[in-house]
mmCIF file of C-alpha atoms in Angstrom:
data_model
loop_
_atom_site.group_PDB
_atom_site.id
_atom_site.type_symbol
_atom_site.label_atom_id
_atom_site.label_comp_id
_atom_site.label_asym_id
_atom_site.label_seq_id
_atom_site.Cartn_x
_atom_site.Cartn_y
_atom_site.Cartn_z
ATOM 1 C CA MET A 154 109.006 118.007 149.082
ATOM 2 C CA HIS A 155 111.702 120.701 149.213
ATOM 3 C CA THR A 156 110.822 123.444 146.734
ATOM 4 C CA ILE A 157 113.368 125.967 145.503
ATOM 5 C CA PHE A 158 112.065 129.248 144.103
ATOM 6 C CA GLY A 159 114.910 130.679 142.059
ATOM 7 C CA ALA A 160 116.233 127.526 140.396
ATOM 8 C CA GLY A 161 119.450 128.035 138.471
ATOM 9 C CA GLY A 162 120.773 130.752 140.769
ATOM 10 C CA ALA A 163 124.100 130.653 142.594
ATOM 11 C CA VAL A 164 122.693 129.455 145.919
ATOM 12 C CA ALA A 165 120.106 127.121 144.392
ATOM 13 C CA ASP A 166 122.765 125.334 142.356
ATOM 14 C CA GLN A 167 124.757 124.668 145.529
ATOM 15 C CA LEU A 168 121.708 123.591 147.534
ATOM 16 C CA LEU A 169 120.337 121.138 144.950
ATOM 17 C CA PRO A 170 123.072 118.466 145.259
ATOM 18 C CA ILE A 171 122.818 118.635 149.060
ATOM 19 C CA LEU A 172 119.101 117.922 148.892
ATOM 20 C CA LEU A 173 119.577 115.096 146.395
ATOM 21 C CA HIS A 174 122.397 113.557 148.437
ATOM 22 C CA SER A 175 120.047 113.611 151.428
ATOM 23 C CA GLN A 176 117.446 111.777 149.300
ATOM 24 C CA GLN A 177 114.913 114.580 149.470
ATOM 25 C CA LYS A 178 112.218 115.057 146.867
ATOM 26 C CA VAL A 179 113.015 118.320 145.109
ATOM 27 C CA ARG A 180 110.957 120.727 143.020
ATOM 28 C CA LEU A 181 112.760 123.461 141.117
ATOM 29 C CA VAL A 182 110.758 126.561 140.261
ATOM 30 C CA SER A 183 111.783 129.229 137.779
ATOM 31 C CA ARG A 184 110.169 131.255 135.029
ATOM 32 C CA THR A 185 111.522 128.853 132.413
ATOM 33 C CA ALA A 186 111.637 125.298 133.723
ATOM 34 C CA LYS A 187 114.741 123.315 132.797
ATOM 35 C CA ALA A 188 114.549 119.536 132.930
ATOM 36 C CA ILE A 189 117.033 118.038 135.407
ATOM 37 C CA PRO A 190 117.213 114.294 136.123
ATOM 38 C CA GLY A 191 115.859 113.254 139.496
ATOM 39 C CA VAL A 192 113.906 116.433 140.236
ATOM 40 C CA GLU A 193 110.582 118.011 139.349
ATOM 41 C CA SER A 194 110.918 121.207 137.345
ATOM 42 C CA VAL A 195 108.064 123.711 137.289
ATOM 43 C CA ALA A 196 107.664 126.938 135.348
ATOM 44 C CA ALA A 197 106.071 129.698 137.423
ATOM 45 C CA ASP A 198 106.185 133.467 137.756
ATOM 46 C CA ALA A 199 106.272 134.461 141.425
ATOM 47 C CA THR A 200 104.476 137.711 140.614
ATOM 48 C CA ASN A 201 101.452 135.584 139.637
ATOM 49 C CA TYR A 202 99.646 134.199 142.689
ATOM 50 C CA THR A 203 97.921 131.314 140.936
ATOM 51 C CA GLN A 204 101.219 130.077 139.502
ATOM 52 C CA THR A 205 102.971 130.563 142.832
ATOM 53 C CA LEU A 206 100.319 128.606 144.709
ATOM 54 C CA GLN A 207 100.437 125.715 142.234
ATOM 55 C CA ALA A 208 104.238 125.591 142.495
ATOM 56 C CA ILE A 209 104.131 125.455 146.296
ATOM 57 C CA LYS A 210 101.312 122.918 146.734
ATOM 58 C CA GLY A 211 102.636 119.693 148.240
ATOM 59 C CA SER A 212 105.801 121.325 149.598
ATOM 60 C CA SER A 213 107.038 120.793 153.130
ATOM 61 C CA VAL A 214 109.751 123.470 152.847
ATOM 62 C CA VAL A 215 110.025 126.382 150.417
ATOM 63 C CA TYR A 216 113.363 128.128 149.872
ATOM 64 C CA LEU A 217 112.813 131.635 148.496
ATOM 65 C CA LEU A 218 116.114 132.143 146.675
ATOM 66 C CA LEU A 219 114.903 134.427 143.908
ATOM 67 C CA GLY A 220 117.163 137.091 142.494
ATOM 68 C CA LEU A 221 115.758 139.990 140.493
ATOM 69 C CA PRO A 222 117.652 142.142 137.981
ATOM 70 C CA TYR A 223 119.750 144.738 139.797
ATOM 71 C CA ASP A 224 117.359 147.571 139.039
ATOM 72 C CA ILE A 225 115.524 149.526 141.738
ATOM 73 C CA ARG A 226 112.538 150.021 139.425
ATOM 74 C CA ILE A 227 112.066 146.244 139.177
ATOM 75 C CA TRP A 228 112.723 145.709 142.899
ATOM 76 C CA ARG A 229 110.062 148.249 143.905
ATOM 77 C CA ALA A 230 107.504 146.806 141.515
ATOM 78 C CA GLN A 231 108.087 143.087 142.025
ATOM 79 C CA TRP A 232 109.556 142.285 145.454
ATOM 80 C CA PRO A 233 106.446 143.284 147.477
ATOM 81 C CA VAL A 234 104.242 141.245 145.124
ATOM 82 C CA ILE A 235 106.552 138.220 145.266
ATOM 83 C CA MET A 236 106.775 138.261 149.054
ATOM 84 C CA THR A 237 103.011 138.616 149.410
ATOM 85 C CA ASN A 238 102.347 135.764 146.977
ATOM 86 C CA VAL A 239 104.835 133.388 148.574
ATOM 87 C CA ILE A 240 103.635 134.168 152.106
ATOM 88 C CA ASN A 241 99.997 133.643 151.157
ATOM 89 C CA ALA A 242 100.725 130.425 149.282
ATOM 90 C CA CYS A 243 102.669 129.048 152.254
ATOM 91 C CA LYS A 244 99.844 130.022 154.600
ATOM 92 C CA GLU A 245 97.299 128.311 152.360
ATOM 93 C CA THR A 246 99.301 125.104 151.952
ATOM 94 C CA GLY A 247 101.022 124.906 155.348
ATOM 95 C CA ALA A 248 104.489 124.911 153.791
ATOM 96 C CA ARG A 249 107.385 126.245 155.878
ATOM 97 C CA LEU A 250 109.309 129.138 154.352
ATOM 98 C CA ILE A 251 113.007 130.013 154.375
ATOM 99 C CA PHE A 252 113.708 133.464 152.927
ATOM 100 C CA PHE A 253 117.290 133.971 151.755
ATOM 101 C CA ASP A 254 118.082 137.630 152.408
ATOM 102 C CA ASN A 255 120.954 140.111 152.203
ATOM 103 C CA VAL A 256 122.102 142.892 154.557
ATOM 104 C CA TYR A 257 120.923 145.973 152.685
ATOM 105 C CA MET A 258 118.234 146.757 155.292
ATOM 106 C CA TYR A 259 120.871 147.294 157.997
ATOM 107 C CA GLY A 260 122.383 150.267 156.216
ATOM 108 C CA LYS A 261 125.799 151.471 157.364
ATOM 109 C CA VAL A 262 126.689 149.681 160.600
ATOM 110 C CA ASN A 263 129.375 150.704 163.066
ATOM 111 C CA GLY A 264 130.746 147.348 164.174
ATOM 112 C CA TRP A 265 129.572 143.800 163.563
ATOM 113 C CA MET A 266 126.229 143.055 161.916
ATOM 114 C CA THR A 267 124.262 140.499 163.954
ATOM 115 C CA GLU A 268 120.714 139.168 163.887
ATOM 116 C CA GLU A 269 119.836 141.883 166.420
ATOM 117 C CA THR A 270 121.101 144.770 164.264
ATOM 118 C CA ALA A 271 118.327 147.319 163.714
ATOM 119 C CA PHE A 272 117.026 148.056 160.234
ATOM 120 C CA ASN A 273 118.337 151.451 159.173
ATOM 121 C CA PRO A 274 118.572 151.413 155.366
ATOM 122 C CA CYS A 275 120.539 154.173 153.676
ATOM 123 C CA SER A 276 119.831 153.107 150.094
ATOM 124 C CA LYS A 277 116.748 152.730 147.918
ATOM 125 C CA LYS A 278 117.346 148.994 147.561
ATOM 126 C CA GLY A 279 117.820 148.749 151.320
ATOM 127 C CA GLU A 280 114.396 150.317 151.831
ATOM 128 C CA VAL A 281 112.800 147.662 149.623
ATOM 129 C CA ARG A 282 114.581 144.843 151.459
ATOM 130 C CA ALA A 283 113.610 146.277 154.856
ATOM 131 C CA ALA A 284 109.961 146.450 153.810
ATOM 132 C CA ILE A 285 109.698 142.841 152.640
ATOM 133 C CA ALA A 286 111.701 141.524 155.602
ATOM 134 C CA ASN A 287 109.410 143.385 157.993
ATOM 135 C CA GLN A 288 106.388 142.023 156.167
ATOM 136 C CA LEU A 289 107.579 138.459 156.735
ATOM 137 C CA LEU A 290 108.593 139.125 160.341
ATOM 138 C CA GLN A 291 105.115 140.480 161.101
ATOM 139 C CA GLU A 292 103.503 137.329 159.690
ATOM 140 C CA ILE A 293 105.850 135.181 161.782
ATOM 141 C CA LYS A 294 105.116 137.180 164.941
ATOM 142 C CA ALA A 295 101.382 136.845 164.318
ATOM 143 C CA GLY A 296 101.775 133.074 164.074
ATOM 144 C CA ASN A 297 100.384 132.968 160.548
ATOM 145 C CA LEU A 298 103.081 130.665 159.172
ATOM 146 C CA GLN A 299 106.305 128.898 160.041
ATOM 147 C CA ALA A 300 109.130 130.840 158.441
ATOM 148 C CA MET A 301 112.621 132.188 159.000
ATOM 149 C CA ILE A 302 115.043 134.644 157.448
ATOM 150 C CA ALA A 303 118.478 133.326 156.478
ATOM 151 C CA ARG A 304 120.818 136.194 155.736
ATOM 152 C CA CYS A 305 124.288 136.335 154.212
ATOM 153 C CA ALA A 306 126.930 138.906 153.361
ATOM 154 C CA ASP A 307 128.319 139.515 149.887
ATOM 155 C CA PHE A 308 129.324 136.105 148.592
ATOM 156 C CA TYR A 309 131.864 134.169 146.530
ATOM 157 C CA GLY A 310 132.666 130.577 145.640
ATOM 158 C CA PRO A 311 132.519 128.154 142.697
ATOM 159 C CA ILE A 312 129.254 129.694 141.524
ATOM 160 C CA GLY A 313 129.945 131.546 138.290
ATOM 161 C CA PHE A 314 130.559 135.255 137.823
ATOM 162 C CA LYS A 315 127.149 136.860 137.333
ATOM 163 C CA THR A 316 126.116 137.416 140.947
ATOM 164 C CA SER A 317 129.412 137.559 142.849
ATOM 165 C CA VAL A 318 131.374 140.795 142.678
ATOM 166 C CA PRO A 319 134.582 139.213 144.131
ATOM 167 C CA ASN A 320 134.345 136.425 141.557
ATOM 168 C CA LEU A 321 133.779 138.893 138.747
ATOM 169 C CA LEU A 322 136.291 141.591 139.614
ATOM 170 C CA VAL A 323 139.071 139.478 141.097
ATOM 171 C CA ILE A 324 138.995 135.900 139.871
ATOM 172 C CA GLN A 325 137.590 136.426 136.386
ATOM 173 C CA ASN A 326 139.960 139.315 135.763
ATOM 174 C CA LEU A 327 142.918 137.178 136.826
ATOM 175 C CA ILE A 328 141.730 134.331 134.581
ATOM 176 C CA LYS A 329 141.720 136.786 131.662
ATOM 177 C CA GLY A 330 145.206 138.011 132.492
ATOM 178 C CA LYS A 331 143.911 141.330 133.778
ATOM 179 C CA LYS A 332 144.601 143.095 137.052
ATOM 180 C CA ALA A 333 142.222 142.344 139.923
ATOM 181 C CA GLN A 334 139.735 145.074 140.796
ATOM 182 C CA TRP A 335 137.696 145.949 143.893
ATOM 183 C CA LEU A 336 134.743 148.255 144.461
ATOM 184 C CA GLY A 337 135.576 151.174 146.724
ATOM 185 C CA SER A 338 138.438 150.867 149.183
ATOM 186 C CA ALA A 339 140.530 147.704 148.839
ATOM 187 C CA ASP A 340 141.901 148.224 152.353
ATOM 188 C CA GLN A 341 138.727 148.089 154.460
ATOM 189 C CA PRO A 342 137.818 144.747 156.102
ATOM 190 C CA HIS A 343 134.922 143.162 154.240
ATOM 191 C CA SER A 344 133.153 139.928 155.245
ATOM 192 C CA ILE A 345 132.316 137.560 152.372
ATOM 193 C CA THR A 346 130.173 134.424 152.638
ATOM 194 C CA TYR A 347 131.361 131.220 150.945
ATOM 195 C CA VAL A 348 128.240 130.006 149.124
ATOM 196 C CA PRO A 349 128.775 126.238 149.655
ATOM 197 C CA ASP A 350 128.682 126.972 153.407
ATOM 198 C CA ALA A 351 125.474 128.980 153.000
ATOM 199 C CA ALA A 352 123.820 126.136 151.078
ATOM 200 C CA ARG A 353 124.772 123.567 153.727
ATOM 201 C CA ALA A 354 123.424 125.905 156.382
ATOM 202 C CA LEU A 355 120.070 126.298 154.629
ATOM 203 C CA TYR A 356 119.523 122.547 154.711
ATOM 204 C CA LEU A 357 120.560 122.334 158.365
ATOM 205 C CA LEU A 358 118.111 125.100 159.228
ATOM 206 C CA ALA A 359 115.310 123.461 157.243
ATOM 207 C CA ASN A 360 115.652 120.313 159.332
ATOM 208 C CA LYS A 361 115.651 122.006 162.725
ATOM 209 C CA PRO A 362 112.028 122.851 163.674
ATOM 210 C CA GLU A 363 113.066 125.219 166.464
ATOM 211 C CA ALA A 364 115.072 127.297 163.958
ATOM 212 C CA PHE A 365 111.846 128.623 162.462
ATOM 213 C CA GLY A 366 110.494 131.886 163.784
ATOM 214 C CA GLN A 367 113.989 133.379 163.887
ATOM 215 C CA THR A 368 116.534 135.255 161.800
ATOM 216 C CA TRP A 369 119.872 133.562 161.127
ATOM 217 C CA HIS A 370 123.131 134.855 159.723
ATOM 218 C CA LEU A 371 124.591 132.145 157.522
ATOM 219 C CA PRO A 372 128.109 130.872 158.321
ATOM 220 C CA THR A 373 130.826 133.325 157.319
ATOM 221 C CA ALA A 374 134.495 133.355 158.315
ATOM 222 C CA SER A 375 135.085 135.703 161.253
ATOM 223 C CA GLU A 376 138.677 136.514 160.308
ATOM 224 C CA LEU A 377 139.153 139.965 158.813
ATOM 225 C CA ILE A 378 139.984 140.218 155.126
ATOM 226 C CA THR A 379 140.285 143.167 152.757
ATOM 227 C CA GLY A 380 139.864 143.314 149.004
ATOM 228 C CA ARG A 381 143.628 143.647 148.654
ATOM 229 C CA GLN A 382 144.198 140.492 150.713
ATOM 230 C CA PHE A 383 141.501 138.600 148.793
ATOM 231 C CA ALA A 384 143.140 139.528 145.486
ATOM 232 C CA LYS A 385 146.624 138.659 146.786
ATOM 233 C CA GLU A 386 145.550 135.182 147.896
ATOM 234 C CA ALA A 387 143.725 134.551 144.620
ATOM 235 C CA ALA A 388 146.730 135.693 142.572
ATOM 236 C CA ALA A 389 149.002 133.363 144.544
ATOM 237 C CA VAL A 390 146.779 130.342 143.890
ATOM 238 C CA MET A 391 146.475 131.166 140.198
ATOM 239 C CA GLN A 392 150.135 132.166 139.876
ATOM 240 C CA LYS A 393 149.186 135.577 138.531
ATOM 241 C CA PRO A 394 150.737 138.997 139.203
ATOM 242 C CA ASP A 395 149.740 140.478 142.555
ATOM 243 C CA GLY A 396 147.945 143.803 142.894
ATOM 244 C CA VAL A 397 144.463 145.268 142.845
ATOM 245 C CA SER A 398 142.917 148.365 141.314
ATOM 246 C CA ALA A 399 140.196 150.075 143.326
ATOM 247 C CA ILE A 400 137.130 151.347 141.458
ATOM 248 C CA PRO A 401 136.172 154.702 143.024
ATOM 249 C CA GLY A 402 132.639 156.021 143.270
ATOM 250 C CA TRP A 403 133.141 158.696 140.623
ATOM 251 C CA MET A 404 134.110 156.031 138.103
ATOM 252 C CA LEU A 405 130.937 154.056 138.856
ATOM 253 C CA SER A 406 128.963 157.241 138.229
ATOM 254 C CA LEU A 407 130.669 157.742 134.892
ATOM 255 C CA ILE A 408 130.349 154.144 133.708
ATOM 256 C CA GLY A 409 126.812 154.067 135.057
ATOM 257 C CA LEU A 410 125.770 156.522 132.366
ATOM 258 C CA PHE A 411 126.074 153.603 129.940
ATOM 259 C CA ASN A 412 125.628 150.566 132.214
ATOM 260 C CA ARG A 413 122.501 150.283 134.402
ATOM 261 C CA PRO A 414 123.785 147.613 136.863
ATOM 262 C CA LEU A 415 126.907 149.663 137.590
ATOM 263 C CA LYS A 416 124.800 152.783 138.015
ATOM 264 C CA GLU A 417 122.729 150.838 140.571
ATOM 265 C CA LEU A 418 125.884 149.899 142.515
ATOM 266 C CA LYS A 419 126.733 153.536 143.203
ATOM 267 C CA GLU A 420 124.357 153.876 146.159
ATOM 268 C CA MET A 421 125.925 150.804 147.769
ATOM 269 C CA ASN A 422 129.384 152.401 148.020
ATOM 270 C CA TYR A 423 128.969 152.742 151.792
ATOM 271 C CA GLN A 424 129.496 148.979 152.038
ATOM 272 C CA SER A 425 132.977 149.251 150.559
ATOM 273 C CA ASP A 426 134.258 152.546 151.951
ATOM 274 C CA SER A 427 134.054 151.500 155.610
ATOM 275 C CA PRO A 428 134.355 148.226 157.552
ATOM 276 C CA TYR A 429 131.701 145.651 156.536
ATOM 277 C CA LEU A 430 131.650 143.055 159.311
ATOM 278 C CA PHE A 431 129.148 140.184 159.339
ATOM 279 C CA SER A 432 128.838 137.868 162.337
ATOM 280 C CA SER A 433 127.450 134.331 162.124
ATOM 281 C CA ASP A 434 128.274 133.411 165.737
ATOM 282 C CA LYS A 435 124.652 132.513 166.490
ATOM 283 C CA PHE A 436 124.517 129.888 163.738
ATOM 284 C CA ASN A 437 128.041 128.587 164.355
ATOM 285 C CA LYS A 438 127.272 127.937 168.039
ATOM 286 C CA ALA A 439 123.811 126.465 167.452
ATOM 287 C CA PHE A 440 125.025 123.976 164.854
ATOM 288 C CA GLY A 441 128.666 123.473 165.853
ATOM 289 C CA PHE A 442 129.627 124.807 162.430
ATOM 290 C CA THR A 443 133.059 126.093 161.440
ATOM 291 C CA PRO A 444 132.845 128.354 158.365
ATOM 292 C CA THR A 445 135.308 127.751 155.549
ATOM 293 C CA SER A 446 138.369 129.968 155.968
ATOM 294 C CA TYR A 447 139.061 132.593 153.348
ATOM 295 C CA SER A 448 142.288 130.821 152.458
ATOM 296 C CA ASP A 449 140.482 127.553 151.716
ATOM 297 C CA GLY A 450 137.472 129.212 150.072
ATOM 298 C CA ILE A 451 139.583 131.353 147.764
ATOM 299 C CA LYS A 452 141.704 128.340 146.831
ATOM 300 C CA GLU A 453 138.654 126.216 145.986
ATOM 301 C CA THR A 454 137.082 129.027 143.983
ATOM 302 C CA CYS A 455 140.253 129.668 141.999
ATOM 303 C CA LEU A 456 140.748 125.963 141.271
ATOM 304 C CA TRP A 457 137.159 125.721 140.074
ATOM 305 C CA ALA A 458 137.646 128.751 137.827
ATOM 306 C CA MET A 459 140.841 127.386 136.296
ATOM 307 C CA GLU A 460 139.403 123.904 135.769
ATOM 308 C CA SER A 461 136.192 125.199 134.220
ATOM 309 C CA GLY A 462 138.129 127.400 131.838
ATOM 310 C CA LYS A 463 136.104 130.496 132.659
#
């Protein structure tokens, strides 16, 4: 049984068809279970240990793909509880755990981020992510469970607009006939993970026993791309006017007075005002995987957006 905590999210929605195509038994876990043909749907709150344990019982692999509201108050209160509950439930049941993580714990990095990059968070959210990642790593080192961390950069793809800033600011704006936007500098190189690649990689990792006990960066194109280039390629596919408007930090501060998620983005400006380079060489070599190019990924995302009428 492959169990997904965080059903209905961007990554979960891409992983589900891969699991079904591979004829795996699938259990989807979320706070409000939604019936989907061919899978078991379970309602559970990961901050409740009893519910978490019941949702994990019988699982061979658990994918922790949960996303919490972008609010540091919620992250501080809930992430440590969720990680503790999931770890303990996996230890009790013998399920293997794959934790889908981001790069906030690295902080500002001079050069390429790799699996060996030290944790040096420079944001409040980065401190939370470092703490829960270290908690899991300590359990792995102690031999208490089989688990791994699968990490990705900012992401995009045919996944909706709620959790992808490039989708929201570039592709959705172009769909609406507006000018593309970008957070911070539009001229700094910025790695972006194509979510369908990340989902394929999660399943590959789940089926390779020796992959457990390690941290993996999920496949991401190694070519350099800037926000301006991303917007230019998207505009070309969608036959929209070229150009991008950068959103400076002071504007986020102003808008953040009335919009909590945008206020929360302010401390992450360091990711946009300097090079943000994410290496997945370890995964690519281990699995013979070639990440989707930005050209192809942007094209597929734009075609999806136009066809879905978003």
